[in-house]
PDB file of C-alpha atoms in Angstrom:
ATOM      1  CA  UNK A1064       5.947   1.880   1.949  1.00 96.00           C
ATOM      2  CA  UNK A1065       4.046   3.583  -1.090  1.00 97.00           C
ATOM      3  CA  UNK A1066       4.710   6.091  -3.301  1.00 98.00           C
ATOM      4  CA  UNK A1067       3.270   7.520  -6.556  1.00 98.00           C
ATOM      5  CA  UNK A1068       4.153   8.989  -9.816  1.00 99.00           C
ATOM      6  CA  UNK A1069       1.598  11.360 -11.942  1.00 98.00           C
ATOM      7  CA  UNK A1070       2.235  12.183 -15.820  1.00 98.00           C
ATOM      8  CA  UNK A1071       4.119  12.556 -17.652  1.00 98.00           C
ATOM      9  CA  UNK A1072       5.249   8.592 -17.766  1.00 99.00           C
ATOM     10  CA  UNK A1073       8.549   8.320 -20.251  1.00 99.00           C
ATOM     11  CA  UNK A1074      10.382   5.756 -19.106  1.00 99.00           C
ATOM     12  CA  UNK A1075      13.576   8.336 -17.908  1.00 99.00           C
ATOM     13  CA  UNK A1076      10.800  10.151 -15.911  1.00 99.00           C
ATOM     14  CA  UNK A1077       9.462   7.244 -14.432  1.00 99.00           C
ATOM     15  CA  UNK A1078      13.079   5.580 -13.266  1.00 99.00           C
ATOM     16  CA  UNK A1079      14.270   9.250 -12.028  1.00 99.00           C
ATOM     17  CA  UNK A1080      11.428   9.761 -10.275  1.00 98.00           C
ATOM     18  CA  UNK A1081      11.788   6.154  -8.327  1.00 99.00           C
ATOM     19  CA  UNK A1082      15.207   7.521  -7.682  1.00 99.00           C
ATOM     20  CA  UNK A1083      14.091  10.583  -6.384  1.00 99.00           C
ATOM     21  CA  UNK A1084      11.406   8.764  -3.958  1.00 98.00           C
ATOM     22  CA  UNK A1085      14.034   6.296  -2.653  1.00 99.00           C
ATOM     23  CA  UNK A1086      16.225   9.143  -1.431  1.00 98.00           C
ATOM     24  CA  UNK A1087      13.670  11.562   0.019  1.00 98.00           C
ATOM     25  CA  UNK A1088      11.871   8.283   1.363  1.00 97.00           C
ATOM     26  CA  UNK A1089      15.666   7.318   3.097  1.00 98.00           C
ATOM     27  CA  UNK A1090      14.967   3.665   1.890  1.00 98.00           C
ATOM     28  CA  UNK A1091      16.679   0.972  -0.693  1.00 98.00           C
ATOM     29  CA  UNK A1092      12.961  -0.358  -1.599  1.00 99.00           C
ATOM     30  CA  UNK A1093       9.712   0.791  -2.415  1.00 99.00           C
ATOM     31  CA  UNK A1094       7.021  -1.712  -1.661  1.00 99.00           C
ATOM     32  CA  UNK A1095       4.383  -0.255  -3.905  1.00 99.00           C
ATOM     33  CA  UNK A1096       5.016   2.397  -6.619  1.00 99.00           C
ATOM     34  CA  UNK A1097       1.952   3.452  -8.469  1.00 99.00           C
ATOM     35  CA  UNK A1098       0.546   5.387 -11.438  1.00 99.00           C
ATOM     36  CA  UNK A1099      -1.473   7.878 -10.378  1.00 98.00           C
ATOM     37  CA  UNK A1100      -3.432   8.759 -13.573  1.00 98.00           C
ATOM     38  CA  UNK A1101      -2.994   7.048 -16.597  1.00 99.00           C
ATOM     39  CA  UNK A1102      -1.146   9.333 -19.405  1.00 99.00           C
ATOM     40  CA  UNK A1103      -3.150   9.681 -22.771  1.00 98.00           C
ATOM     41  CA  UNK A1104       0.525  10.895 -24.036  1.00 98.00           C
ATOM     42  CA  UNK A1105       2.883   7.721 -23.781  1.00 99.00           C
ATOM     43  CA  UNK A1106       2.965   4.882 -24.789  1.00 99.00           C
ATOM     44  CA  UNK A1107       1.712   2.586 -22.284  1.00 99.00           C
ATOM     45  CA  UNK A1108       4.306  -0.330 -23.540  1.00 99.00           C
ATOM     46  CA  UNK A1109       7.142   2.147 -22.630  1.00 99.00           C
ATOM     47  CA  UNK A1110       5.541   3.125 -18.593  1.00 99.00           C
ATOM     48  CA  UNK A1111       5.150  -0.674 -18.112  1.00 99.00           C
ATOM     49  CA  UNK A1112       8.730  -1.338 -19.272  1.00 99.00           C
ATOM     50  CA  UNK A1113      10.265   1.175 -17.255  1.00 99.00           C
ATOM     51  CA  UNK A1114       8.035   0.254 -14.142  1.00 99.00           C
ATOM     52  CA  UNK A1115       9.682  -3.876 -15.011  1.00 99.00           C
ATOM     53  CA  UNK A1116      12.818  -2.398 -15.212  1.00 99.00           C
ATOM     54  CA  UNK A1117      12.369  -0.860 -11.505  1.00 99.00           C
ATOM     55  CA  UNK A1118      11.351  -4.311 -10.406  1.00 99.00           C
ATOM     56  CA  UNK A1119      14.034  -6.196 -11.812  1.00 99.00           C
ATOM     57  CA  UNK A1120      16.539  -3.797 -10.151  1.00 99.00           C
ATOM     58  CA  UNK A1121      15.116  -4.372  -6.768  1.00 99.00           C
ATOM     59  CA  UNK A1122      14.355  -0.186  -5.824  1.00 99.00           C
ATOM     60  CA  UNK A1123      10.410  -1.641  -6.774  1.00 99.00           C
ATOM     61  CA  UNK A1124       8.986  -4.794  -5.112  1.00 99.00           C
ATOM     62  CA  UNK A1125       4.869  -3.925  -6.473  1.00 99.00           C
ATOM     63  CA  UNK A1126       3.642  -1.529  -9.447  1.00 99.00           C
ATOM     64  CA  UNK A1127       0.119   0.014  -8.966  1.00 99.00           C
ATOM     65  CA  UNK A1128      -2.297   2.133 -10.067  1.00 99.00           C
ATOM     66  CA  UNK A1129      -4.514   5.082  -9.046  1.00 98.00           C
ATOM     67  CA  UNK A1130      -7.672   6.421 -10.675  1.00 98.00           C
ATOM     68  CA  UNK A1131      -7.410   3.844 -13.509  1.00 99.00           C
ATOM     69  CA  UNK A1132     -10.564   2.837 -15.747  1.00 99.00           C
ATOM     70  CA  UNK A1133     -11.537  -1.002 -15.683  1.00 98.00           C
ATOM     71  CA  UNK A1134     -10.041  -1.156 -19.365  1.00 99.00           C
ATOM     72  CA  UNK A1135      -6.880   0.274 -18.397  1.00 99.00           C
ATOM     73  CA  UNK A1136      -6.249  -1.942 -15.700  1.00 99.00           C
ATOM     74  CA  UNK A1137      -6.863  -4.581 -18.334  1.00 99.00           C
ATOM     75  CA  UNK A1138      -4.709  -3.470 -20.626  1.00 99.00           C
ATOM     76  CA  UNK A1139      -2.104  -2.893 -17.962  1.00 99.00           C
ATOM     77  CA  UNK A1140      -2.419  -6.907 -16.883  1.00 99.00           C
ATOM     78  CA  UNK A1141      -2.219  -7.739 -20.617  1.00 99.00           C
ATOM     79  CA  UNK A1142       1.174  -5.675 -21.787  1.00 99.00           C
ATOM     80  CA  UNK A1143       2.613  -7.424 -18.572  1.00 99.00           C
ATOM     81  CA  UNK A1144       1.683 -10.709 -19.469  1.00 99.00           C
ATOM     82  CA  UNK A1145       2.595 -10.353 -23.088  1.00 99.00           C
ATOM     83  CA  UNK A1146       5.655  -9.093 -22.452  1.00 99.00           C
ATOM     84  CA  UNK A1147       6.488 -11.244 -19.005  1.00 99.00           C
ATOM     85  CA  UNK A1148       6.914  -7.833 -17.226  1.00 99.00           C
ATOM     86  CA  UNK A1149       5.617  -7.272 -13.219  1.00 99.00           C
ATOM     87  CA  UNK A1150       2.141  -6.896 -13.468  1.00 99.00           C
ATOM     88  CA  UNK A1151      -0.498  -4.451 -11.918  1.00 98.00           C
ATOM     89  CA  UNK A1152      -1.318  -5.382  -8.175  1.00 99.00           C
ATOM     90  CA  UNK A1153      -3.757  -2.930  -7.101  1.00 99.00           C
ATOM     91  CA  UNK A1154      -5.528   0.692  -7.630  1.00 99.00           C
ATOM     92  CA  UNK A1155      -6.488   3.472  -5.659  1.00 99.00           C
ATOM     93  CA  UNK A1156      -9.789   4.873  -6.599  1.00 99.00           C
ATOM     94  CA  UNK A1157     -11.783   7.360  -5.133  1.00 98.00           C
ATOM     95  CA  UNK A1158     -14.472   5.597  -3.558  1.00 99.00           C
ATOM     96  CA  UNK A1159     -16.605   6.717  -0.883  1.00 98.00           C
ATOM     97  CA  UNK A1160     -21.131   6.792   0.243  1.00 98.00           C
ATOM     98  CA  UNK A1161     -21.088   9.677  -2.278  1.00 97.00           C
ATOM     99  CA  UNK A1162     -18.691   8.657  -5.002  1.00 97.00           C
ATOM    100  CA  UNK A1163     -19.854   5.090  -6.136  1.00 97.00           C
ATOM    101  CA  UNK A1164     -18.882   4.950  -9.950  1.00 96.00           C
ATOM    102  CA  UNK A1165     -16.519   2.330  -9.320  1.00 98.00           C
ATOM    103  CA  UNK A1166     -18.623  -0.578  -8.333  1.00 98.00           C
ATOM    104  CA  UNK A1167     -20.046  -0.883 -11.991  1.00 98.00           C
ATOM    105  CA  UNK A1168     -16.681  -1.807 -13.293  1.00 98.00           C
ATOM    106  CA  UNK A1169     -13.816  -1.296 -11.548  1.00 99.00           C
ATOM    107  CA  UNK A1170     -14.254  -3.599  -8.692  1.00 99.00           C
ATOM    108  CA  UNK A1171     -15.756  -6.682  -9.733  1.00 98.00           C
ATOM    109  CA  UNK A1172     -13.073  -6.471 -12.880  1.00 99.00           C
ATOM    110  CA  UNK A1173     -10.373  -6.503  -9.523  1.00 99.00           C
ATOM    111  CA  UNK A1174     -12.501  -9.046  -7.722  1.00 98.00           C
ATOM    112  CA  UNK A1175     -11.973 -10.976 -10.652  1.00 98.00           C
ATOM    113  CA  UNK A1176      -8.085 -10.751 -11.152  1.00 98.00           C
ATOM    114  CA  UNK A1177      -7.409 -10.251  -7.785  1.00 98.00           C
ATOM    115  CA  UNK A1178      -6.345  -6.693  -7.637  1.00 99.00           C
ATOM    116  CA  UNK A1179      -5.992  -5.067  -4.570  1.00 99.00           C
ATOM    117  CA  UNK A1180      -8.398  -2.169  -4.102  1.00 99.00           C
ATOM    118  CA  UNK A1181      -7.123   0.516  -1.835  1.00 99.00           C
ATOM    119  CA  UNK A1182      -9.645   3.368  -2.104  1.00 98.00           C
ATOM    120  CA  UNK A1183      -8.919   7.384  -0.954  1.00 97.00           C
ATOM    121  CA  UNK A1184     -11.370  10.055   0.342  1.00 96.00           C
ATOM    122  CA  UNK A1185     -13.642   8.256   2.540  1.00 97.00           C
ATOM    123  CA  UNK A1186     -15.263  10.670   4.188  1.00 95.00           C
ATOM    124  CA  UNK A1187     -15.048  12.542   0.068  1.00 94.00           C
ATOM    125  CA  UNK A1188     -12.761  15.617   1.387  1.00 90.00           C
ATOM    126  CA  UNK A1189     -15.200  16.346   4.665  1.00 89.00           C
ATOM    127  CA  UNK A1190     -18.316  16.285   2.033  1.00 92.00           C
ATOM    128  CA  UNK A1191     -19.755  13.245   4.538  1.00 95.00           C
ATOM    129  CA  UNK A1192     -18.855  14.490   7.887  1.00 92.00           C
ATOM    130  CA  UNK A1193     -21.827  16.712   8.360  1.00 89.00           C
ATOM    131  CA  UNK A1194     -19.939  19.897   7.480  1.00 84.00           C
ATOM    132  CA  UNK A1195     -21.810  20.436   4.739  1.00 81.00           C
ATOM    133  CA  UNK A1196     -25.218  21.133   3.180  1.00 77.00           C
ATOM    134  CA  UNK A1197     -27.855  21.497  -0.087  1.00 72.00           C
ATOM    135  CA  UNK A1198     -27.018  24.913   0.457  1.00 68.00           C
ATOM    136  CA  UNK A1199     -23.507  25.404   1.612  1.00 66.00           C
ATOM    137  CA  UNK A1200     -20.659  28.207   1.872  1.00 67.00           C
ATOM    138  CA  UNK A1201     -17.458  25.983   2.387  1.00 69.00           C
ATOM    139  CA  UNK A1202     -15.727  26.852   5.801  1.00 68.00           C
ATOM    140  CA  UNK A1203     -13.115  28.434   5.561  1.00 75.00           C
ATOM    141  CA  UNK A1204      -9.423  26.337   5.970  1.00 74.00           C
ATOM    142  CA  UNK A1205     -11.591  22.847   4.237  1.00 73.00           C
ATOM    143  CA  UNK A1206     -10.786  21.183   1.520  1.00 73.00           C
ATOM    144  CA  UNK A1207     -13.106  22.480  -0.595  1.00 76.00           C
ATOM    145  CA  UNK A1208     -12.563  26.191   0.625  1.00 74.00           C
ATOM    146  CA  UNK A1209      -8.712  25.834  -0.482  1.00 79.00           C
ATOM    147  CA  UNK A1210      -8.835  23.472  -3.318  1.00 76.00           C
ATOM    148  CA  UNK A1211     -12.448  24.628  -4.877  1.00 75.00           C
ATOM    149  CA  UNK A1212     -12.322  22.858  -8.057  1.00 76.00           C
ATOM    150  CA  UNK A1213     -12.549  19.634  -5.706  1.00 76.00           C
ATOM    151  CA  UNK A1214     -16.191  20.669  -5.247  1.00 77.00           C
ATOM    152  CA  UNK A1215     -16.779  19.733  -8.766  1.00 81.00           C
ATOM    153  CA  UNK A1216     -16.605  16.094  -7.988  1.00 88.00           C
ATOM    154  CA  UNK A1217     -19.649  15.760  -5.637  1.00 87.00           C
ATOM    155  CA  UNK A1218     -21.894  19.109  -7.072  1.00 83.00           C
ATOM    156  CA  UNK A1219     -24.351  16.915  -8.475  1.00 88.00           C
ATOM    157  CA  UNK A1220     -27.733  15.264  -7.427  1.00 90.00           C
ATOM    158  CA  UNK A1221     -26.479  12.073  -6.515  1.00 93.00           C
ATOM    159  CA  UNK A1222     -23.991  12.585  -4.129  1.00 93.00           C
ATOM    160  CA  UNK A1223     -26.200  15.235  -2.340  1.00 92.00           C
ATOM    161  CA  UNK A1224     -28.869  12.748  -1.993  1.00 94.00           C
ATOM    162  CA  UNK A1225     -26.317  10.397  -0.623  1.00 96.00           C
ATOM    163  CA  UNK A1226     -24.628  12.448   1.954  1.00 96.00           C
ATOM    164  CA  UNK A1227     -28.353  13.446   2.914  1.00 95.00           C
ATOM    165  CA  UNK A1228     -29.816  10.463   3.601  1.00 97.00           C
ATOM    166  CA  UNK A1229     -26.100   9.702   5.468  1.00 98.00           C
ATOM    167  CA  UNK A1230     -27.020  12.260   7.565  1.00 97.00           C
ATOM    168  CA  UNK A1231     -31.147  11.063   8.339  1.00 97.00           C
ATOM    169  CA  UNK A1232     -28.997   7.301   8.953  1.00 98.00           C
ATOM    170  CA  UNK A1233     -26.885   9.168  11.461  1.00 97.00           C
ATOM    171  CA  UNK A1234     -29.928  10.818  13.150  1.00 98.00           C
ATOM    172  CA  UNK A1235     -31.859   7.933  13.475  1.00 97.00           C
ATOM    173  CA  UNK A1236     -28.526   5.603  14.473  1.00 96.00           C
ATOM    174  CA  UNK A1237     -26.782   8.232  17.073  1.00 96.00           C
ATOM    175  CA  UNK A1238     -24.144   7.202  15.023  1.00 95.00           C
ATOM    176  CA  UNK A1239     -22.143  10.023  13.316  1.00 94.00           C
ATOM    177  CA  UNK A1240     -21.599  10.870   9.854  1.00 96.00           C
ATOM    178  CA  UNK A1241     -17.884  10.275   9.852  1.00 94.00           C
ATOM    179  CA  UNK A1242     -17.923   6.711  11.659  1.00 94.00           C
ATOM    180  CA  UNK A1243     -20.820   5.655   9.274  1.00 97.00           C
ATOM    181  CA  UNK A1244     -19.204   6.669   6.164  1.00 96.00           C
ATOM    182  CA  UNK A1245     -15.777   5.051   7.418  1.00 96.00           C
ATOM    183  CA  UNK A1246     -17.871   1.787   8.856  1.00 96.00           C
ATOM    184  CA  UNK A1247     -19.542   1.754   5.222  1.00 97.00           C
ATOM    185  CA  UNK A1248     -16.186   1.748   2.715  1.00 97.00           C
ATOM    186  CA  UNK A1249     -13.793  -0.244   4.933  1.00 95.00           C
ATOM    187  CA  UNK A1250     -16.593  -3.220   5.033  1.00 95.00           C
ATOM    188  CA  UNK A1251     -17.437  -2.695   1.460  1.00 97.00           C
ATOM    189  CA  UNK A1252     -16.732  -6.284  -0.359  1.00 96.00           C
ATOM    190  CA  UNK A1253     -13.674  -6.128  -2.839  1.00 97.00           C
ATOM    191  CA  UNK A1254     -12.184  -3.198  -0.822  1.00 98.00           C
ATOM    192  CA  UNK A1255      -8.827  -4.210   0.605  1.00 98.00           C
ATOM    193  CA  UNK A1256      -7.293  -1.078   2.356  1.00 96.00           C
ATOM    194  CA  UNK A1257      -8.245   2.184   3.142  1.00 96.00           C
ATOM    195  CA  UNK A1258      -6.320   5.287   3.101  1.00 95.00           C
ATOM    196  CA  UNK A1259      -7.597   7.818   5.780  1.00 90.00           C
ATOM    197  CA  UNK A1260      -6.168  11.510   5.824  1.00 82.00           C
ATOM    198  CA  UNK A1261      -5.689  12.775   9.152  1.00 74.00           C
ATOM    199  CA  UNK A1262      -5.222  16.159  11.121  1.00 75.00           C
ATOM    200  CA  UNK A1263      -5.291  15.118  14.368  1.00 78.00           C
ATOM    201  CA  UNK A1264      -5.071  12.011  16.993  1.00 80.00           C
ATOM    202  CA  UNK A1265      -8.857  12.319  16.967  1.00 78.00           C
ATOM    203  CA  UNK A1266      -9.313  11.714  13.228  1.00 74.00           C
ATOM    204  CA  UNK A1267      -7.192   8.416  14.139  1.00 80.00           C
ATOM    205  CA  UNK A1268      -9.097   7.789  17.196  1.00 80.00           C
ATOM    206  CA  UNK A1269     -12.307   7.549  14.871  1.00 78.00           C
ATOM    207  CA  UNK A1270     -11.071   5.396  12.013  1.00 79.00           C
ATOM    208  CA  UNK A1271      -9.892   3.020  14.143  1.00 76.00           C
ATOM    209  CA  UNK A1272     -13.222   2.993  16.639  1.00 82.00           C
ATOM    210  CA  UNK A1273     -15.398   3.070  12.927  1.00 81.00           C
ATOM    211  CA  UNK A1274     -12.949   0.049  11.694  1.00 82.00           C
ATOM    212  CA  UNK A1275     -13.987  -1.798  15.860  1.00 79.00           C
ATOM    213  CA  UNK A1276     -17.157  -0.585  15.319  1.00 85.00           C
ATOM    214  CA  UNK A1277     -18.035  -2.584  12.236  1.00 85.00           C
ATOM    215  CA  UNK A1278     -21.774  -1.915  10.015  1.00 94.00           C
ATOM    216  CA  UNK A1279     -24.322  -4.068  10.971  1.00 94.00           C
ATOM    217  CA  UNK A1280     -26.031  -5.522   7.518  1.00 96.00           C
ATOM    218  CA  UNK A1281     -29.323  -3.530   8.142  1.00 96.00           C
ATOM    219  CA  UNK A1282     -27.743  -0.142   8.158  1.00 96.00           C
ATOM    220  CA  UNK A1283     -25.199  -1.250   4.954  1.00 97.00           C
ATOM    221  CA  UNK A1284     -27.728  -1.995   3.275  1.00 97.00           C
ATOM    222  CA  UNK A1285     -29.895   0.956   4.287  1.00 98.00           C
ATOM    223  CA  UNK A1286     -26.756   3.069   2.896  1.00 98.00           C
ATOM    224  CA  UNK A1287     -26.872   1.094  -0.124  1.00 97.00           C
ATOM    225  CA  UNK A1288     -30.088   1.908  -0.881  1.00 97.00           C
ATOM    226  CA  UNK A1289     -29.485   5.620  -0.882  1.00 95.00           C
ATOM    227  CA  UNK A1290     -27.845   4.810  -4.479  1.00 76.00           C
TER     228      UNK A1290
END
C-alpha cells in the first residue's frame, strides 16, 4: 500500500499527514510513503528526519519519491547515509512514448543505485490513445478538457512527433495506440512498475493484454527512434 505527501514538508506536516493516511487508509502500516515534489522551502535534512522518524515507529516500512531530479535523489541517498536515516527506494516519474526526459538522467542514476522506478501517465493523460491530433479541440469530460493546464506538458514538437509516428506504428502494426504505448513503458529497461489509471474493466482488460502482449525488439526500437 502507497501513499503520498506534496509540500509543504515540515517535519509536523509530514508525521500528521502519515497519521492522517493510516486512518483514512484503515491500516497500522504504510508500505511506501513518498514525496511527491520536492519542496524548494524546507530544509531537506528536516523531511528526511521526519520521514526516519516514521520508519523507526513502524506506521512507514519504505520512503519514496515522485517527480524528483537525478540530483535530488542523490542528495536524498546522501542525507540518509550521513545521517544513518531510511533511505530513498524508488520514484515516480512521469514517463511515457511522449514524455522521455527522464532517460538522460534519472534512470540510469536509479539503475545505478538500485532505485525502483515506478513511472505514471503511460498513455500521457489519453495524449497516446489516438484521441488526439496536430490540430485538436480536447473532448469534452478528458483530462485535458478538465484539467487544461495539463496540456502544457506535451504542447510541444516533440511529443507531437512522438504520438504521430505512435499512431503510423499502430497503422502499420494493427496494433492500437494504447496497447503500444503500454507494451513500450512497461518493457522499458530500468522501469520497475507501472501505475495505470483506470475508468473501466476495459482499461484493465488492456493493460493487462499490452503487459501478455509484450513489444517485439523491432517495433521498440522503431518507437525509439521516433525520439
Amino acid at each position: 500500500m502507497a501513499t503520498k505527501i506534496a509540500p509543504p514538508l515540515g517535519r509536523e506536516r509530514v508525521l500528521q499527514f502519515a497519521d492522517d493516511s493510516l486512518r483514512r487508509l484503515q491500516t497500522d502500516v504504510i508500505d511506501l510513503y513518498q514525496l511527491h515534489a520536492y519542496d524548494e522551502g524546507t530544509p531537506f535534512e528536516e523531511t528526511l528526519d521526519a520521514l526516519n522518524t516514521l520508519v523507526e515507529q513502524g506506521k512507514v516500512r519504505y520512503v519514496g519519491s515522485s517527480n524528483f531530479a537525478s540530483w535530488q535523489l542523490c542528495k536524498a541517498l546522501w542525507i540518509a547515509d550521513l545521517n544513518g536515516w531510511a533511505p530513498m527506494v524508488s520514484v515516480q516519474p512521469n514517463y511515457n512514448v511522449a514524455i522521455r526526459d527522464i532517460e538522460a538522467e534519472v534512470l540510469p542514476f536509479c539503475a545505478d543505485q538500485n532505485i525502483g522506478v515506478i513511472s505514471y501517465s503511460p498513455l500521457g493523460a489519453g495524449f497516446l490513445t489516438g484521441k488526439y491530433t496536430k490540430t485538436w479541440t480536447a473532448p469534452e469530460g478528458t483530462r485535458f478538457d478538465v484539467m487544461p493546464d495539463h496540456w502544457d506538458i506535451y504542447e510541444n514538437d516533440a511529443s507531437m512527433r512522438r504520438m504521430e509516428g505512435l499512431r503510423e506504428v499502430a497503422a502499420d502494426t494493427g496494433i492500437s495506440m494504447v496497447q503500444l504505448a503500454l507494451a513500450w513503458v512497461i518493457g522499458q529497461p530500468g522501469v520497475t512498475s507501472v501505475l495505470i489509471g483506470c475508468r473501466s474493466k476495459s482499461h484493465v482488460d488492456q493493460a493487462f493484454q499490452a503487459e501478455a502482449m509484450g513489444l517485439a525488439q523491432e517495433l521498440r526500437d522503431r518507437i525509439n527512434a521516433l525520439g
